[in-house]
Short mmCIF file of N, CA and C in Angstrom, two decimals:
data_model
loop_
_atom_site.label_atom_id
_atom_site.label_comp_id
_atom_site.label_asym_id
_atom_site.label_seq_id
_atom_site.Cartn_x
_atom_site.Cartn_y
_atom_site.Cartn_z
N MET A 210 9.91 -51.81 7.42
CA MET A 210 9.70 -51.30 6.71
C MET A 210 9.23 -52.00 5.31
N SER A 211 7.90 -52.28 4.87
CA SER A 211 7.89 -53.17 3.83
C SER A 211 8.37 -52.14 2.85
N LEU A 212 8.36 -52.78 1.64
CA LEU A 212 9.17 -52.23 0.31
C LEU A 212 7.55 -51.63 -0.20
N GLU A 213 6.58 -52.00 -0.05
CA GLU A 213 5.40 -50.92 -0.52
C GLU A 213 5.49 -49.55 0.06
N MET A 214 5.81 -49.61 1.55
CA MET A 214 5.70 -48.34 2.44
C MET A 214 6.92 -47.36 1.77
N LEU A 215 7.81 -47.88 1.32
CA LEU A 215 8.94 -46.98 0.20
C LEU A 215 8.07 -46.41 -0.93
N LEU A 216 7.44 -46.84 -1.47
CA LEU A 216 6.76 -46.47 -2.05
C LEU A 216 5.94 -44.65 -2.09
N LYS A 217 6.42 -44.01 -2.73
CA LYS A 217 5.73 -42.89 -2.37
C LYS A 217 4.84 -42.53 -1.43
N PRO A 218 4.63 -41.64 -0.50
CA PRO A 218 3.08 -41.91 0.27
C PRO A 218 2.22 -41.03 -0.67
N LYS A 219 1.56 -40.96 -1.68
CA LYS A 219 0.58 -40.13 -1.83
C LYS A 219 -0.60 -40.87 -2.25
N LEU A 220 -0.88 -42.45 -2.00
CA LEU A 220 -1.31 -43.58 -2.18
C LEU A 220 -2.27 -42.88 -1.09
N HIS A 221 -1.45 -43.00 -0.19
CA HIS A 221 -2.06 -43.71 0.72
C HIS A 221 -3.08 -42.80 1.82
N ARG A 222 -3.10 -41.69 1.59
CA ARG A 222 -4.27 -40.96 1.96
C ARG A 222 -5.62 -40.76 1.38
N LEU A 223 -5.88 -42.26 0.23
CA LEU A 223 -7.21 -42.60 -0.38
C LEU A 223 -7.51 -43.51 0.82
N GLN A 224 -8.87 -43.59 0.27
CA GLN A 224 -9.86 -43.94 0.82
C GLN A 224 -9.59 -46.31 0.25
N GLN A 225 -10.36 -47.07 0.86
CA GLN A 225 -9.32 -48.51 0.09
C GLN A 225 -9.72 -48.89 -1.20
N PRO A 226 -11.07 -48.58 -1.54
CA PRO A 226 -11.04 -49.22 -2.87
C PRO A 226 -10.45 -48.56 -3.98
N ALA A 227 -10.60 -46.51 -3.66
CA ALA A 227 -9.99 -45.90 -4.29
C ALA A 227 -8.06 -46.57 -4.23
N PHE A 228 -7.57 -46.45 -3.16
CA PHE A 228 -6.25 -47.01 -2.79
C PHE A 228 -5.88 -47.83 -3.56
N ALA A 229 -6.88 -49.03 -3.52
CA ALA A 229 -6.38 -50.22 -4.40
C ALA A 229 -6.34 -49.72 -5.86
N GLN A 230 -6.91 -49.54 -6.54
CA GLN A 230 -7.51 -48.73 -8.15
C GLN A 230 -6.03 -48.53 -8.23
N ALA A 231 -5.39 -47.01 -7.59
CA ALA A 231 -4.79 -46.24 -7.47
C ALA A 231 -3.23 -46.83 -7.64
N ARG A 232 -2.84 -47.69 -6.98
CA ARG A 232 -2.13 -48.60 -6.21
C ARG A 232 -1.79 -49.63 -7.19
N ARG A 233 -2.45 -49.67 -7.94
CA ARG A 233 -1.95 -51.19 -8.91
C ARG A 233 -1.82 -49.80 -10.18
N MET A 234 -2.93 -48.92 -10.63
CA MET A 234 -2.55 -48.27 -11.88
C MET A 234 -0.77 -47.28 -11.45
N LEU A 235 -0.18 -47.27 -9.94
CA LEU A 235 0.86 -47.06 -10.15
C LEU A 235 1.83 -47.89 -10.25
N PHE A 236 1.46 -48.98 -10.08
CA PHE A 236 2.64 -50.16 -10.24
C PHE A 236 2.84 -50.01 -12.18
N ALA A 237 1.59 -50.53 -12.32
CA ALA A 237 1.33 -50.52 -13.84
C ALA A 237 2.37 -49.54 -14.56
N GLN A 238 2.32 -48.12 -14.07
CA GLN A 238 2.95 -46.87 -14.92
C GLN A 238 4.54 -47.53 -14.70
N LEU A 239 4.74 -47.73 -13.47
CA LEU A 239 6.20 -47.73 -12.61
C LEU A 239 6.74 -49.11 -13.51
N VAL A 240 6.45 -50.27 -14.18
CA VAL A 240 6.44 -51.51 -14.97
C VAL A 240 7.10 -50.51 -16.19
N ARG A 241 5.55 -49.97 -16.96
CA ARG A 241 6.14 -49.87 -18.25
C ARG A 241 7.07 -48.77 -18.40
N GLU A 242 7.36 -47.69 -17.27
CA GLU A 242 8.41 -46.65 -17.60
C GLU A 242 9.87 -47.70 -17.48
N LEU A 243 10.14 -48.62 -16.65
CA LEU A 243 11.15 -49.25 -16.41
C LEU A 243 11.71 -50.01 -17.92
N ARG A 244 10.12 -51.09 -18.06
CA ARG A 244 10.75 -51.62 -19.00
C ARG A 244 11.05 -50.85 -20.32
N HIS A 245 10.54 -49.92 -20.96
CA HIS A 245 10.51 -48.67 -22.15
C HIS A 245 11.92 -48.66 -21.58
N THR A 246 12.38 -47.81 -20.48
CA THR A 246 13.68 -47.25 -20.35
C THR A 246 14.66 -48.36 -21.10
N MET A 247 14.36 -49.64 -20.80
CA MET A 247 15.51 -50.95 -20.50
C MET A 247 15.14 -51.44 -22.03
N GLN A 248 14.73 -50.43 -22.48
CA GLN A 248 13.92 -51.04 -24.13
C GLN A 248 14.14 -52.75 -24.33
N LEU A 249 13.04 -53.30 -23.31
CA LEU A 249 12.78 -54.24 -23.29
C LEU A 249 11.46 -54.76 -23.81
N SER A 250 10.91 -56.03 -24.34
CA SER A 250 9.59 -56.32 -24.40
C SER A 250 9.40 -56.85 -23.14
N GLN A 251 7.78 -57.36 -22.89
CA GLN A 251 7.30 -57.91 -21.89
C GLN A 251 8.23 -59.13 -21.10
N GLU A 252 8.12 -59.74 -22.29
CA GLU A 252 8.93 -61.29 -22.01
C GLU A 252 9.89 -61.13 -21.70
N LYS A 253 10.84 -59.87 -22.17
CA LYS A 253 12.43 -59.90 -21.98
C LYS A 253 12.95 -59.45 -20.18
N PHE A 254 11.50 -58.28 -19.92
CA PHE A 254 11.58 -57.50 -18.97
C PHE A 254 11.26 -59.07 -17.93
N ALA A 255 10.24 -59.90 -17.48
CA ALA A 255 10.00 -60.75 -17.11
C ALA A 255 10.86 -61.30 -17.09
N ASP A 256 12.10 -62.24 -17.85
CA ASP A 256 12.93 -62.76 -17.70
C ASP A 256 14.03 -62.33 -17.08
N GLU A 257 14.13 -61.23 -17.36
CA GLU A 257 15.39 -60.00 -15.99
C GLU A 257 14.94 -60.09 -14.80
N LEU A 258 13.28 -59.69 -13.99
CA LEU A 258 12.86 -60.38 -13.14
C LEU A 258 13.24 -61.44 -12.85
N GLY A 259 13.08 -62.48 -13.41
CA GLY A 259 12.88 -63.66 -13.36
C GLY A 259 10.95 -64.25 -13.04
N MET A 260 10.51 -63.45 -13.24
CA MET A 260 8.74 -63.50 -13.74
C MET A 260 8.62 -64.37 -14.60
N THR A 261 7.25 -64.45 -15.30
CA THR A 261 6.83 -64.79 -15.97
C THR A 261 5.97 -63.57 -16.85
N PHE A 262 5.85 -63.75 -18.29
CA PHE A 262 4.79 -62.89 -19.10
C PHE A 262 3.61 -62.77 -18.35
N ALA A 263 2.72 -63.38 -18.05
CA ALA A 263 1.64 -63.16 -17.45
C ALA A 263 1.67 -62.28 -16.04
N THR A 264 2.93 -62.64 -15.66
CA THR A 264 2.80 -61.92 -14.00
C THR A 264 3.02 -60.18 -14.52
N ILE A 265 3.77 -60.05 -15.84
CA ILE A 265 3.90 -58.40 -15.75
C ILE A 265 2.95 -58.12 -16.63
N ASN A 266 2.30 -58.72 -17.44
CA ASN A 266 0.96 -58.42 -18.29
C ASN A 266 0.33 -57.73 -17.16
N ARG A 267 -0.18 -59.26 -15.83
CA ARG A 267 -1.08 -58.15 -15.04
C ARG A 267 -0.76 -57.21 -14.36
N TRP A 268 0.56 -56.50 -13.88
CA TRP A 268 0.93 -55.95 -13.69
C TRP A 268 0.86 -54.55 -14.57
N LYS A 269 0.83 -55.01 -15.86
CA LYS A 269 1.15 -53.64 -16.42
C LYS A 269 -0.56 -53.45 -16.64
N ASN A 270 -1.64 -53.94 -16.95
CA ASN A 270 -2.84 -54.17 -16.61
C ASN A 270 -3.34 -53.33 -15.89
N GLY A 271 -2.76 -53.37 -14.70
CA GLY A 271 -3.35 -52.69 -13.25
C GLY A 271 -4.12 -53.79 -12.51
N ARG A 272 -3.87 -55.60 -13.07
CA ARG A 272 -4.73 -56.09 -12.53
C ARG A 272 -4.35 -56.87 -11.20
N ALA A 273 -3.32 -56.43 -10.97
CA ALA A 273 -2.67 -56.98 -10.19
C ALA A 273 -1.07 -56.67 -9.89
N THR A 274 -0.29 -56.21 -8.37
CA THR A 274 0.00 -55.59 -8.11
C THR A 274 1.83 -56.43 -7.63
N PRO A 275 2.83 -55.93 -7.79
CA PRO A 275 3.80 -56.87 -7.21
C PRO A 275 4.31 -56.69 -5.88
N SER A 276 4.57 -58.32 -5.57
CA SER A 276 4.63 -58.72 -4.27
C SER A 276 6.10 -58.35 -3.60
N ALA A 277 6.27 -58.04 -2.68
CA ALA A 277 7.29 -57.96 -1.66
C ALA A 277 8.37 -57.79 -2.62
N LEU A 278 8.74 -59.20 -2.90
CA LEU A 278 9.74 -59.82 -3.46
C LEU A 278 10.42 -59.03 -4.95
N ALA A 279 9.31 -58.76 -5.75
CA ALA A 279 9.09 -58.64 -6.68
C ALA A 279 9.67 -56.98 -7.07
N LEU A 280 9.38 -56.53 -5.92
CA LEU A 280 9.82 -54.65 -5.59
C LEU A 280 10.88 -54.53 -5.14
N LYS A 281 11.47 -55.53 -4.74
CA LYS A 281 13.28 -55.65 -3.79
C LYS A 281 13.50 -55.79 -5.36
N GLN A 282 13.14 -56.54 -6.24
CA GLN A 282 13.97 -57.21 -7.74
C GLN A 282 13.93 -55.54 -8.34
N ILE A 283 13.21 -55.32 -8.40
CA ILE A 283 13.09 -53.88 -9.22
C ILE A 283 13.35 -53.00 -8.78
N ASP A 284 13.89 -52.82 -7.19
CA ASP A 284 14.58 -51.87 -6.83
C ASP A 284 16.47 -52.21 -6.71
N THR A 285 16.72 -53.21 -6.67
CA THR A 285 17.94 -53.81 -7.38
C THR A 285 18.11 -53.20 -8.27
N LEU A 286 17.08 -53.49 -9.52
CA LEU A 286 17.56 -53.55 -10.96
C LEU A 286 17.59 -52.09 -11.16
N LEU A 287 16.89 -51.04 -10.72
CA LEU A 287 17.22 -49.43 -10.50
C LEU A 287 18.36 -48.61 -10.38
N ASN A 288 19.10 -49.57 -9.07
CA ASN A 288 20.29 -49.25 -8.13
C ASN A 288 21.15 -50.27 -9.34
N GLN A 289 21.06 -50.91 -9.79
CA GLN A 289 21.97 -51.66 -10.92
C GLN A 289 21.99 -50.30 -12.37
N LEU A 290 20.70 -50.07 -13.03
CA LEU A 290 20.46 -49.25 -14.19
C LEU A 290 21.64 -47.72 -13.60
N SER A 291 21.61 -47.59 -12.33
CA SER A 291 22.20 -46.17 -11.82
C SER A 291 23.57 -46.14 -11.81
N GLN A 292 23.98 -47.56 -12.06
CA GLN A 292 25.56 -47.30 -11.96
C GLN A 292 25.95 -47.58 -13.37
N SER A 293 25.41 -48.31 -14.48
CA SER A 293 25.10 -48.10 -15.53
C SER A 293 26.36 -46.95 -16.46
N PRO A 294 27.21 -47.36 -17.49
CA PRO A 294 27.97 -46.53 -18.38
C PRO A 294 26.81 -46.01 -18.93
N ASP A 295 25.80 -46.34 -19.35
CA ASP A 295 24.93 -45.91 -20.20
C ASP A 295 24.32 -44.33 -19.38
N ALA A 296 25.02 -42.98 -19.88
CA ALA A 296 24.27 -41.97 -19.31
C ALA A 296 22.94 -41.79 -19.48
N ARG A 297 22.66 -42.43 -20.42
CA ARG A 297 20.64 -41.93 -20.42
C ARG A 297 20.07 -43.37 -19.40
N LEU A 298 20.78 -44.54 -19.12
CA LEU A 298 20.06 -45.52 -18.36
C LEU A 298 20.47 -44.99 -16.83
N ARG A 299 21.42 -44.71 -16.73
CA ARG A 299 21.77 -43.66 -15.68
C ARG A 299 20.55 -42.69 -15.28
N GLU A 300 20.56 -42.21 -15.95
CA GLU A 300 19.81 -40.62 -15.55
C GLU A 300 17.63 -41.09 -15.34
N ARG A 301 17.45 -42.20 -16.56
CA ARG A 301 16.28 -42.40 -16.38
C ARG A 301 15.83 -43.59 -14.94
N SER A 302 17.26 -44.09 -15.07
CA SER A 302 17.00 -45.26 -13.29
C SER A 302 16.49 -44.62 -12.19
N ARG A 303 18.13 -43.59 -12.26
CA ARG A 303 17.13 -42.41 -10.95
C ARG A 303 16.46 -41.90 -11.40
N ALA A 304 15.64 -41.39 -11.89
CA ALA A 304 14.20 -40.19 -11.59
C ALA A 304 13.28 -41.33 -11.97
N ILE A 305 13.39 -42.43 -12.01
CA ILE A 305 12.24 -43.16 -11.75
C ILE A 305 12.30 -43.84 -10.38
N ARG A 306 13.98 -44.13 -10.08
CA ARG A 306 13.50 -44.29 -8.14
C ARG A 306 12.80 -42.76 -7.61
N GLU A 307 13.31 -41.92 -7.76
CA GLU A 307 12.94 -40.54 -7.18
C GLU A 307 11.43 -40.20 -7.50
N LYS A 308 11.09 -40.87 -8.55
CA LYS A 308 9.16 -40.77 -8.39
C LYS A 308 8.55 -41.57 -8.50
N TYR A 309 9.23 -42.84 -7.81
CA TYR A 309 8.21 -44.28 -7.27
C TYR A 309 8.56 -44.72 -6.30
N PHE A 310 9.90 -43.90 -5.58
CA PHE A 310 9.97 -44.80 -4.33
C PHE A 310 11.03 -43.68 -2.77
N LEU A 311 10.72 -43.65 -2.26
CA LEU A 311 11.15 -42.57 -1.08
C LEU A 311 12.67 -43.02 -1.25
N LYS A 312 13.46 -41.73 -0.80
CA LYS A 312 15.36 -42.26 -0.57
C LYS A 312 15.18 -42.51 1.09
N ARG A 313 15.97 -43.33 0.41
CA ARG A 313 16.83 -44.10 2.21
C ARG A 313 17.90 -43.57 2.67
N GLU A 314 17.91 -43.28 3.48
CA GLU A 314 18.77 -42.84 4.61
C GLU A 314 20.04 -43.92 4.50
N VAL A 315 20.73 -42.95 4.53
CA VAL A 315 22.37 -43.74 4.41
C VAL A 315 23.14 -43.56 5.59
N ASN A 316 23.55 -44.13 6.74
CA ASN A 316 24.43 -44.22 7.94
C ASN A 316 25.67 -44.60 7.57
N VAL A 317 26.49 -43.36 7.57
CA VAL A 317 27.45 -43.22 7.40
C VAL A 317 28.65 -43.66 8.76
#
């Protein structure tokens, strides 16, 4: 399953043009929330993900969407933040993950 399919399924009910626009806006909101949670500028956030400022800016403005690799990096970053000793970061990263990503089943 692709990482995009892990995103909350509410967008999958929209028709093609509306879906594409809503998807870009969802990614823009995700990037904005995560960046503000981490209290990083777009430049620092881009560095954290190994991306360019221009790429982050396109996501933030809804002109582009993250690749599957970028989504995996965002997911990894959220996972790392959810283990942070800072309670605020732990809580916000978990809330962002719940809002934008489907829960994974864990086999024990």
